[in-house]
Coordinates of C-alpha atoms and ligand atoms in Angstrom, one line a residue:
M23 CA -31.6 -20.4 37.0
I24 CA -31.1 -20.2 33.2
T25 CA -30.3 -16.6 32.1
R26 CA -32.7 -15.3 29.7
V27 CA -31.7 -12.0 27.7
R28 CA -33.3 -10.2 24.8
Y29 CA -32.9 -7.8 22.0
A30 CA -35.9 -5.7 21.6
P31 CA -35.5 -3.3 18.8
S32 CA -38.4 -1.0 17.6
P33 CA -38.6 -1.3 13.7
T34 CA -38.3 2.5 13.2
G35 CA -34.9 2.7 11.5
L36 CA -32.1 0.7 9.9
Q37 CA -30.0 -1.5 12.2
H38 CA -27.0 0.4 13.3
I39 CA -23.7 -0.2 15.0
G40 CA -25.2 0.6 18.5
G41 CA -28.2 -1.7 18.0
I42 CA -25.9 -4.7 16.8
R43 CA -23.6 -4.1 19.6
T44 CA -26.5 -4.4 22.1
A45 CA -27.7 -7.6 20.3
L46 CA -24.2 -8.9 20.1
F47 CA -23.5 -8.5 23.9
N48 CA -26.7 -10.2 24.7
W49 CA -26.0 -13.1 22.4
L50 CA -22.4 -13.4 24.0
F51 CA -24.0 -13.3 27.4
A52 CA -26.5 -15.9 26.5
H53 CA -23.7 -18.0 24.9
S54 CA -21.4 -17.6 27.8
T55 CA -23.9 -18.7 30.5
G56 CA -25.6 -21.4 28.4
G57 CA -28.7 -19.3 28.5
K58 CA -31.3 -18.1 25.9
F59 CA -31.1 -15.2 23.6
V60 CA -34.7 -13.8 22.5
L61 CA -35.7 -11.4 19.8
R62 CA -38.7 -9.3 20.5
L63 CA -40.1 -6.5 18.2
E64 CA -41.2 -3.5 19.9
D65 CA -43.6 -2.2 17.2
T66 CA -45.9 -0.2 19.4
D67 CA -45.1 3.1 17.8
R68 CA -47.3 2.6 14.8
T69 CA -46.7 6.0 13.3
R70 CA -42.9 5.3 12.8
Y71 CA -43.1 1.6 12.1
D72 CA -42.2 0.5 8.6
P73 CA -41.9 -3.2 7.4
V74 CA -38.8 -2.1 5.4
F75 CA -37.1 -1.7 9.0
E76 CA -38.5 -5.1 10.0
Q77 CA -37.0 -6.8 7.0
N78 CA -33.9 -4.9 7.4
L79 CA -33.6 -6.4 11.0
Y80 CA -33.9 -9.9 9.6
D81 CA -31.6 -9.4 6.8
T82 CA -28.9 -7.8 8.9
F83 CA -28.7 -10.5 11.4
K84 CA -28.7 -13.2 8.9
W85 CA -26.0 -11.6 7.1
L86 CA -24.0 -11.4 10.5
G87 CA -24.8 -14.8 11.4
I88 CA -26.3 -14.1 14.7
Y89 CA -29.4 -16.2 15.4
W90 CA -31.8 -16.0 18.4
D91 CA -33.2 -18.9 20.3
E92 CA -36.6 -17.6 20.2
G93 CA -38.2 -14.9 18.0
P94 CA -41.0 -13.9 15.8
D95 CA -39.5 -15.8 12.7
I96 CA -39.0 -19.1 14.7
E97 CA -41.4 -18.7 17.6
G98 CA -40.8 -20.4 20.9
P99 CA -42.6 -21.0 24.3
Y100 CA -43.4 -17.3 25.0
A101 CA -44.9 -16.4 21.7
P102 CA -45.9 -14.1 20.1
Y103 CA -42.7 -12.2 20.1
V104 CA -44.3 -9.1 18.5
Q105 CA -45.6 -6.5 20.7
S106 CA -48.4 -5.6 18.3
Q107 CA -49.7 -9.1 18.6
R108 CA -49.8 -8.8 22.5
T109 CA -52.1 -5.8 22.8
M110 CA -54.7 -7.5 25.0
M111 CA -52.1 -8.4 27.5
Y112 CA -50.9 -5.1 28.1
Q113 CA -54.5 -3.7 28.2
K114 CA -55.2 -6.3 30.9
H115 CA -52.2 -5.1 33.0
A116 CA -53.0 -1.6 32.6
G117 CA -56.5 -2.4 33.9
E118 CA -54.9 -4.1 36.9
L119 CA -52.8 -1.0 37.8
L120 CA -56.0 1.1 37.5
E121 CA -57.8 -1.2 39.9
K122 CA -55.0 -1.0 42.4
G123 CA -54.9 2.8 42.2
Q124 CA -51.3 2.7 40.7
A125 CA -52.5 4.2 37.4
Y126 CA -55.3 6.5 36.4
R127 CA -57.2 7.8 33.6
C128 CA -56.2 10.9 31.8
F129 CA -58.7 12.7 29.7
C130 CA -56.5 15.6 28.5
S131 CA -56.7 16.4 24.9
P132 CA -53.6 16.6 23.0
E133 CA -54.5 20.5 22.5
R134 CA -54.5 20.8 26.1
L135 CA -51.2 19.1 26.6
E136 CA -49.8 21.2 24.0
K137 CA -51.0 24.3 25.5
V138 CA -49.4 23.5 28.9
R139 CA -46.2 23.0 27.1
A140 CA -46.6 26.3 25.2
D141 CA -47.5 28.2 28.4
R142 CA -44.5 27.0 30.1
E143 CA -42.3 27.9 27.3
A144 CA -43.7 31.2 27.4
E145 CA -43.1 31.6 31.2
K146 CA -39.5 30.1 30.9
S147 CA -40.6 27.5 33.4
Q148 CA -38.3 24.6 34.3
E149 CA -41.1 22.1 34.4
T150 CA -41.3 19.4 31.7
G151 CA -43.8 16.7 30.8
Y152 CA -47.2 16.1 32.0
D153 CA -48.8 18.4 34.9
R154 CA -50.5 15.6 36.6
H155 CA -53.9 17.4 35.8
C156 CA -56.1 14.3 36.0
R157 CA -54.2 12.5 38.8
N158 CA -56.9 13.1 41.4
I159 CA -60.2 13.0 39.6
D160 CA -62.6 11.0 41.5
S161 CA -64.2 7.8 40.5
E162 CA -67.6 9.2 39.9
E163 CA -66.5 11.9 37.5
C164 CA -64.0 9.2 36.0
E165 CA -67.0 7.0 35.3
R166 CA -69.2 9.8 33.8
R167 CA -66.4 10.9 31.4
I168 CA -66.0 7.3 30.2
K169 CA -69.6 6.9 29.7
A170 CA -69.8 10.2 27.8
G171 CA -67.3 8.7 25.5
E172 CA -64.4 10.9 26.3
N173 CA -61.1 9.6 25.0
F174 CA -58.5 8.8 27.8
T175 CA -54.9 7.6 28.2
V176 CA -53.9 5.5 31.1
R177 CA -50.9 7.1 33.2
L178 CA -48.8 5.5 35.8
K179 CA -49.1 7.2 39.2
I180 CA -45.6 7.7 40.2
P181 CA -45.6 7.7 44.1
L182 CA -44.3 11.2 45.3
N183 CA -44.3 10.5 49.0
D184 CA -42.6 7.6 50.9
P185 CA -45.2 7.2 54.0
E186 CA -42.9 4.8 55.8
N187 CA -40.2 7.3 56.0
N188 CA -42.4 10.4 55.9
S189 CA -40.3 11.9 53.0
S190 CA -40.5 12.3 49.4
A191 CA -40.0 9.2 47.4
I192 CA -36.8 7.8 45.9
T193 CA -36.4 4.9 43.6
R194 CA -33.3 2.9 44.0
F195 CA -31.8 0.3 41.9
N196 CA -28.5 -1.6 41.1
D197 CA -27.0 -1.5 37.7
K198 CA -24.4 -4.3 37.2
L199 CA -22.1 -2.0 35.4
L200 CA -22.8 1.6 37.0
G201 CA -23.5 0.3 40.6
D202 CA -26.2 1.7 42.8
I203 CA -28.3 4.3 41.4
E204 CA -31.1 6.4 43.0
W205 CA -33.5 8.8 41.5
K206 CA -35.9 11.2 43.2
N207 CA -39.4 10.3 42.1
S208 CA -40.1 13.9 41.7
D209 CA -37.4 14.0 38.8
I210 CA -38.8 11.1 37.0
N211 CA -40.8 11.8 33.8
P212 CA -44.2 12.7 35.5
D213 CA -46.9 10.1 35.3
P214 CA -46.0 8.8 31.9
V215 CA -48.6 7.3 29.6
L216 CA -48.8 3.5 29.8
L217 CA -51.7 2.9 27.5
K218 CA -52.4 5.3 24.7
S219 CA -56.1 6.3 23.8
D220 CA -56.1 4.0 20.9
G221 CA -55.6 1.2 23.3
F222 CA -51.9 0.7 22.3
P223 CA -49.3 0.4 24.9
T224 CA -46.3 2.7 25.3
Y225 CA -42.8 1.3 25.4
H226 CA -42.6 1.4 29.0
L227 CA -45.7 -0.7 29.9
A228 CA -45.2 -3.1 27.0
N229 CA -41.3 -3.6 27.7
I230 CA -42.0 -4.4 31.4
V231 CA -44.9 -6.9 30.8
D232 CA -43.0 -8.7 28.3
D233 CA -39.7 -8.9 30.1
H234 CA -41.6 -10.3 33.2
F235 CA -43.7 -12.8 31.2
M236 CA -40.9 -13.8 28.8
E237 CA -38.9 -14.4 32.0
I238 CA -35.9 -12.2 31.1
T239 CA -33.2 -12.3 33.8
H240 CA -30.9 -9.7 32.5
V241 CA -31.6 -6.5 30.6
L242 CA -28.4 -5.4 28.8
R243 CA -29.3 -2.3 26.9
A244 CA -27.8 1.0 25.6
Q245 CA -27.3 3.6 28.1
E246 CA -29.7 6.0 26.7
W247 CA -32.4 3.8 28.4
L248 CA -30.9 4.5 31.8
S249 CA -33.3 7.4 32.6
S250 CA -36.3 5.1 31.9
T251 CA -35.1 2.5 34.5
P252 CA -36.4 4.2 37.5
L253 CA -39.7 4.4 35.9
H254 CA -39.6 0.7 35.1
V255 CA -38.5 -0.2 38.6
I256 CA -41.6 1.6 39.9
L257 CA -43.8 -0.4 37.3
Y258 CA -42.3 -3.6 38.6
K259 CA -43.1 -2.7 42.1
A260 CA -46.5 -1.6 41.2
F261 CA -47.2 -5.0 39.7
G262 CA -45.5 -6.7 42.6
W263 CA -42.7 -8.3 40.3
E264 CA -39.2 -8.8 40.6
P265 CA -37.2 -6.6 38.2
P266 CA -34.4 -8.2 36.3
V267 CA -30.8 -7.4 36.6
F268 CA -30.0 -4.2 34.7
C269 CA -26.8 -3.5 32.9
H270 CA -26.7 -0.4 30.9
L271 CA -23.8 -0.7 28.2
P272 CA -21.2 1.9 27.7
M273 CA -22.0 4.5 24.9
V274 CA -20.4 4.3 21.6
M275 CA -18.9 7.6 20.4
G276 CA -17.2 9.0 17.4
Q277 CA -13.7 10.3 17.5
D278 CA -15.0 13.7 18.5
G279 CA -16.7 12.4 21.7
K280 CA -20.3 12.6 20.2
K281 CA -22.7 9.8 20.0
L282 CA -21.8 7.8 16.9
S283 CA -24.1 8.8 14.0
K284 CA -23.9 9.1 10.2
R285 CA -21.9 12.3 10.6
H286 CA -18.8 10.1 11.6
G287 CA -19.1 7.7 8.6
A288 CA -21.2 4.6 8.0
A289 CA -23.3 3.9 11.0
S290 CA -26.0 1.5 9.7
V291 CA -25.0 -2.1 8.9
D292 CA -26.3 -1.8 5.6
E293 CA -23.8 1.0 4.6
F294 CA -20.9 -1.2 6.1
R295 CA -22.0 -4.0 4.0
R296 CA -22.1 -2.0 0.9
Q297 CA -18.9 -0.6 1.6
G298 CA -17.4 -4.1 1.5
Y299 CA -16.9 -4.9 5.2
L300 CA -17.1 -8.7 6.2
A301 CA -19.6 -9.7 8.8
E302 CA -17.0 -11.4 10.9
A303 CA -14.9 -8.1 11.0
L304 CA -17.7 -6.1 12.1
I305 CA -18.8 -8.7 14.7
N306 CA -15.1 -8.9 16.2
Y307 CA -14.7 -5.1 16.2
T308 CA -18.1 -4.4 17.6
A309 CA -17.7 -6.8 20.3
L310 CA -14.6 -4.9 21.5
L311 CA -16.6 -1.7 21.7
G312 CA -16.7 -1.2 25.6
C313 CA -15.7 -4.6 26.6
S314 CA -12.1 -6.0 27.2
Y315 CA -11.6 -9.9 26.8
E316 CA -8.1 -9.9 28.7
E317 CA -6.7 -12.2 26.0
E318 CA -3.6 -10.8 24.4
K319 CA -5.0 -10.8 21.0
D320 CA -7.3 -8.9 18.7
I321 CA -8.9 -11.6 16.5
Y322 CA -11.7 -13.6 18.1
T323 CA -14.2 -15.8 16.5
K324 CA -17.8 -15.4 17.6
E325 CA -17.5 -18.6 19.6
E326 CA -14.5 -17.4 21.4
L327 CA -16.1 -14.2 22.3
G328 CA -19.2 -16.1 23.4
K329 CA -16.7 -18.1 25.8
F330 CA -14.8 -15.1 27.0
F331 CA -17.7 -12.6 27.7
S332 CA -18.7 -11.4 30.9
P333 CA -20.5 -8.3 31.9
D334 CA -17.6 -8.0 34.5
K335 CA -15.5 -7.3 31.4
L336 CA -17.6 -4.2 30.5
N337 CA -15.9 -1.0 30.7
K338 CA -17.8 2.0 32.2
A339 CA -16.0 4.7 29.9
P340 CA -17.5 5.3 26.5
A341 CA -16.2 3.3 23.6
V342 CA -14.8 5.3 20.8
F343 CA -15.5 4.0 17.4
D344 CA -12.4 3.8 15.2
Y345 CA -13.0 3.3 11.5
K346 CA -9.2 2.8 10.8
K347 CA -9.3 -0.1 13.4
L348 CA -12.3 -1.6 11.9
E349 CA -10.7 -1.3 8.4
W350 CA -7.6 -3.3 9.9
Y351 CA -9.9 -5.9 11.1
N352 CA -11.6 -6.3 7.8
G353 CA -8.1 -6.5 6.2
Q354 CA -7.3 -9.4 8.6
Y355 CA -10.5 -11.3 7.9
I356 CA -9.9 -10.9 4.1
R357 CA -6.6 -12.5 4.4
M358 CA -8.2 -15.4 6.3
K359 CA -10.5 -16.3 3.4
S360 CA -10.0 -19.1 0.9
N361 CA -9.8 -18.1 -2.9
E362 CA -13.3 -19.6 -3.3
E363 CA -14.8 -17.5 -0.3
L364 CA -13.2 -14.4 -1.2
A365 CA -14.2 -14.7 -4.9
S366 CA -17.8 -15.3 -4.1
L367 CA -17.9 -12.5 -1.4
S368 CA -16.5 -10.0 -3.9
L369 CA -18.5 -11.1 -6.9
P370 CA -21.2 -8.6 -6.6
W371 CA -18.6 -5.8 -6.9
A372 CA -16.9 -7.4 -9.7
I373 CA -20.1 -7.4 -11.5
E374 CA -20.8 -3.9 -10.7
Q375 CA -17.5 -2.9 -11.8
G376 CA -18.2 -4.5 -15.2
L377 CA -15.0 -6.5 -14.7
F378 CA -16.0 -9.3 -16.8
G379 CA -17.3 -7.1 -19.6
T380 CA -20.7 -8.3 -19.2
G381 CA -22.1 -5.1 -17.5
K382 CA -24.4 -5.6 -14.5
D383 CA -25.7 -9.0 -15.8
S384 CA -24.3 -11.6 -13.5
D385 CA -25.8 -14.4 -15.4
K386 CA -23.3 -13.9 -18.2
T387 CA -20.3 -14.5 -16.0
T388 CA -18.8 -17.6 -17.6
E389 CA -17.2 -20.6 -15.8
K390 CA -13.9 -19.7 -17.4
E391 CA -14.2 -16.1 -16.1
M392 CA -15.1 -17.3 -12.5
E393 CA -12.1 -19.7 -12.5
L394 CA -9.7 -17.1 -13.5
Y395 CA -11.2 -14.7 -10.9
T396 CA -11.1 -17.3 -8.3
A397 CA -7.4 -18.0 -9.0
A398 CA -6.6 -14.3 -8.8
M399 CA -7.6 -13.9 -5.3
D400 CA -4.1 -15.1 -4.3
L401 CA -2.8 -11.9 -6.1
V402 CA -5.0 -9.4 -4.2
R403 CA -5.6 -11.0 -0.7
E404 CA -2.9 -9.2 1.1
R405 CA -3.5 -6.0 -0.4
A406 CA -7.2 -5.4 -0.3
N407 CA -9.0 -4.0 2.8
Y408 CA -12.4 -3.9 1.5
L409 CA -14.2 -6.3 -0.9
P410 CA -14.4 -3.8 -3.8
D411 CA -10.8 -3.3 -3.8
I412 CA -10.6 -6.8 -5.0
P413 CA -12.0 -6.6 -8.4
A414 CA -10.7 -3.0 -8.7
K415 CA -7.2 -4.4 -8.8
L416 CA -7.8 -7.1 -11.4
G417 CA -9.1 -5.3 -14.4
Y418 CA -6.0 -6.1 -16.5
L419 CA -6.8 -9.9 -16.3
F420 CA -10.1 -9.5 -18.2
S421 CA -9.7 -7.0 -20.5
E422 CA -6.7 -5.5 -22.4
P423 CA -5.3 -2.6 -20.6
V424 CA -4.9 0.6 -22.4
V425 CA -1.1 0.7 -23.5
P426 CA 0.4 3.3 -21.0
A427 CA 2.6 6.3 -22.4
V428 CA 6.3 5.6 -23.3
E429 CA 7.5 7.3 -20.2
E430 CA 5.9 4.7 -17.9
F431 CA 8.1 1.9 -19.4
I432 CA 11.3 3.6 -19.0
P433 CA 13.3 2.7 -15.7
K434 CA 15.2 5.4 -13.9
K435 CA 18.4 6.7 -15.5
S436 CA 17.4 4.7 -18.6
D437 CA 16.0 5.7 -22.0
Q438 CA 13.4 4.5 -24.4
K439 CA 16.0 2.5 -26.4
S440 CA 17.2 0.5 -23.4
A441 CA 13.5 -0.1 -22.2
Y442 CA 12.8 -1.6 -25.5
A443 CA 15.8 -3.9 -25.1
L444 CA 14.8 -4.8 -21.7
L445 CA 11.3 -5.5 -22.7
Q446 CA 12.5 -7.7 -25.7
M447 CA 14.5 -9.5 -23.2
G448 CA 11.3 -10.3 -21.2
K449 CA 9.6 -11.2 -24.3
D450 CA 12.4 -13.9 -25.1
M451 CA 11.7 -15.5 -21.8
I452 CA 8.0 -16.0 -22.0
P453 CA 8.1 -19.4 -23.8
A454 CA 10.4 -20.7 -21.0
F455 CA 7.8 -19.7 -18.3
F456 CA 5.4 -22.1 -19.9
P457 CA 7.3 -25.3 -20.6
D458 CA 5.1 -28.0 -22.2
G459 CA 2.5 -25.4 -22.5
K460 CA 1.8 -25.3 -18.9
A461 CA 2.8 -22.5 -16.6
A462 CA 5.8 -22.8 -14.3
T463 CA 5.4 -21.8 -10.5
D464 CA 5.8 -18.5 -9.7
E465 CA 8.9 -19.3 -7.9
E466 CA 10.4 -21.0 -11.1
I467 CA 9.6 -17.9 -13.0
E468 CA 11.1 -15.6 -10.6
N469 CA 14.5 -17.7 -10.7
M470 CA 14.4 -17.8 -14.5
V471 CA 14.2 -13.9 -14.4
K472 CA 16.8 -13.5 -11.8
E473 CA 19.2 -15.7 -13.7
K474 CA 18.5 -13.8 -17.0
A475 CA 19.2 -10.4 -15.3
E476 CA 22.5 -11.8 -14.0
K477 CA 23.4 -13.1 -17.2
E478 CA 22.7 -9.9 -19.1
S479 CA 24.1 -7.8 -16.5
V480 CA 21.0 -5.8 -15.9
K481 CA 19.2 -4.7 -12.8
L482 CA 16.4 -7.1 -11.8
G483 CA 14.1 -4.1 -11.3
D484 CA 15.0 -2.6 -14.6
L485 CA 14.3 -5.9 -16.4
L486 CA 10.9 -6.3 -14.7
M487 CA 9.6 -2.7 -14.9
P488 CA 8.8 -2.5 -18.6
L489 CA 7.6 -6.2 -18.6
R490 CA 5.2 -5.3 -15.6
V491 CA 3.8 -2.2 -17.5
A492 CA 3.5 -4.1 -20.6
I493 CA 1.5 -6.9 -19.0
T494 CA -0.5 -5.2 -16.3
G495 CA -0.8 -1.7 -17.9
S496 CA 0.7 0.0 -14.7
R497 CA 3.9 0.4 -12.7
V498 CA 2.0 -0.7 -9.5
S499 CA 0.3 -4.1 -9.9
P500 CA -0.6 -7.2 -8.2
P501 CA 2.4 -9.8 -8.3
L502 CA 3.8 -9.9 -11.8
F503 CA 4.7 -13.5 -12.1
A504 CA 1.5 -14.8 -11.0
S505 CA -0.3 -12.3 -13.4
I506 CA 2.0 -13.9 -16.2
R507 CA 1.0 -17.4 -15.1
L508 CA -2.6 -16.7 -15.1
L509 CA -2.8 -14.7 -18.3
G510 CA -1.1 -17.4 -20.3
A511 CA 1.9 -17.0 -22.9
E512 CA -0.4 -15.9 -25.6
R513 CA -2.1 -13.1 -24.1
C514 CA 1.3 -12.0 -22.5
L515 CA 2.8 -12.0 -26.0
V516 CA 0.1 -9.9 -27.5
R517 CA 0.7 -7.2 -24.8
I518 CA 4.3 -7.2 -24.9
N519 CA 4.2 -6.9 -28.8
S520 CA 1.9 -3.7 -28.5
A521 CA 4.1 -2.3 -26.1
L522 CA 7.3 -3.0 -28.3
K523 CA 5.6 -1.5 -31.2
L524 CA 5.0 1.7 -29.1
L525 CA 8.6 1.7 -27.9
G526 CA 10.3 1.0 -31.1
S527 CA 8.3 3.8 -33.0
A528 CA 10.4 6.7 -32.1
Ligands
LIG3 N1 -37.5 -0.9 22.1 C1 -36.3 -0.2 22.7 C2 -35.3 0.0 21.7 O1 -35.7 0.2 20.6 C3 -35.8 -1.4 23.6 C4 -35.1 -0.7 24.9 C5 -34.8 -1.8 25.8 O2 -33.9 -2.8 25.6 O3 -35.4 -1.9 26.8 O4 -34.1 0.0 21.9
LIG4 ZN1 -54.8 14.5 32.1

């Protein structure tokens, strides 16, 4: 049997960590078993549907590089993959349950249902949900009310008695992760609506009909759906269908033990993206939320994860989302990128920060600027944990830094006069860094500086400090020798001269 799994989001919000974790586990499971991963849009809640969220779904997964084998945008043998295009099918199946006496029509108005709720509240009653008011309306009355044009919904008739055992009914199922689960039918959401009065199905009906006809073999979904599963099992039974294997995934919590949400930090993928996370880091980290891969390592490619994943490796305990750990992953993936990749990934932030002096107009970035920017990736790769950190550290390569205050140039236990002399020493070396007009390597430059310090009997650090401040505008900067090499002799000398002027002016 080929495994078929699905991600079935409702486009009523932005894609968030919990959702992509569900999608990812399904994708990994399909890959680990050579099965198929299906995307199905559960857009039956028309009041909360927004095309913006549907677009966000496609954009998010494109960015993550996770693709489905079948779905609304690529179709497949079980099309359509959008529930709003399958309404007839749900109506037909609701009709089938009505005929079999497994469902019934409810003529209650929203006002009546609201009154039941309010009365119970006033009485401090423990009862919730529908009061099964229409469960026993006889067929004649039913016909008459339909003919009279009354609105109705179709509700599932949850069996309350087990005639075989002469007891109250219990629904049992197995969850691959949580084991055997049983639920008293009297505790299940009482006779939930399957078909709304506008003819649209509810989640429960559409989800079951689709999982059945799309031949879904395994349902891996968030644990918050666990309470719906007894209901779904009853529906499968009512139809006479075999339910799929259920596996409810461990919850994702914030550090405070509460369900991960905006309060903890970024939660939507959009926001992670805006903050400068890489898709690979997010995938790698998310795939570890509630699953142990048993390999002694942290970094996994998507393909490796797809090889190692198994529902047997899922943890029962909730996973805690650790932003610090994710930051570490992001840094690791930044280190793995080539100069070209990193330059292109971080370019939007470079432009936004006005790095090239062209404001927010990306078309004005010149080839020369891009070449320098690309080469500069070597200077920051080891130190950046987020993409926007990259251009933020490189301003001094693209525009003249403000000459810092005099004190900044003065090494410890030194004075302005000595700083001037040290910087002069640095200046004298510049031409040697560019033999035949071309820059020496960083290592060669370093050796020259070391020799000079020795020859002049000054501390290497003292020699470098005023030079670093003059050239980069700061005591803390990306590597100095590489900066000198990229800036070129001329630009270095201009900066050194301005600094010398400042230091010599006292
Ligand atoms: N449409 C449901 C959701 O939004 C699907 C739940 C399920 O996987 O059954 O998550
Ligand atoms: Zn009713």
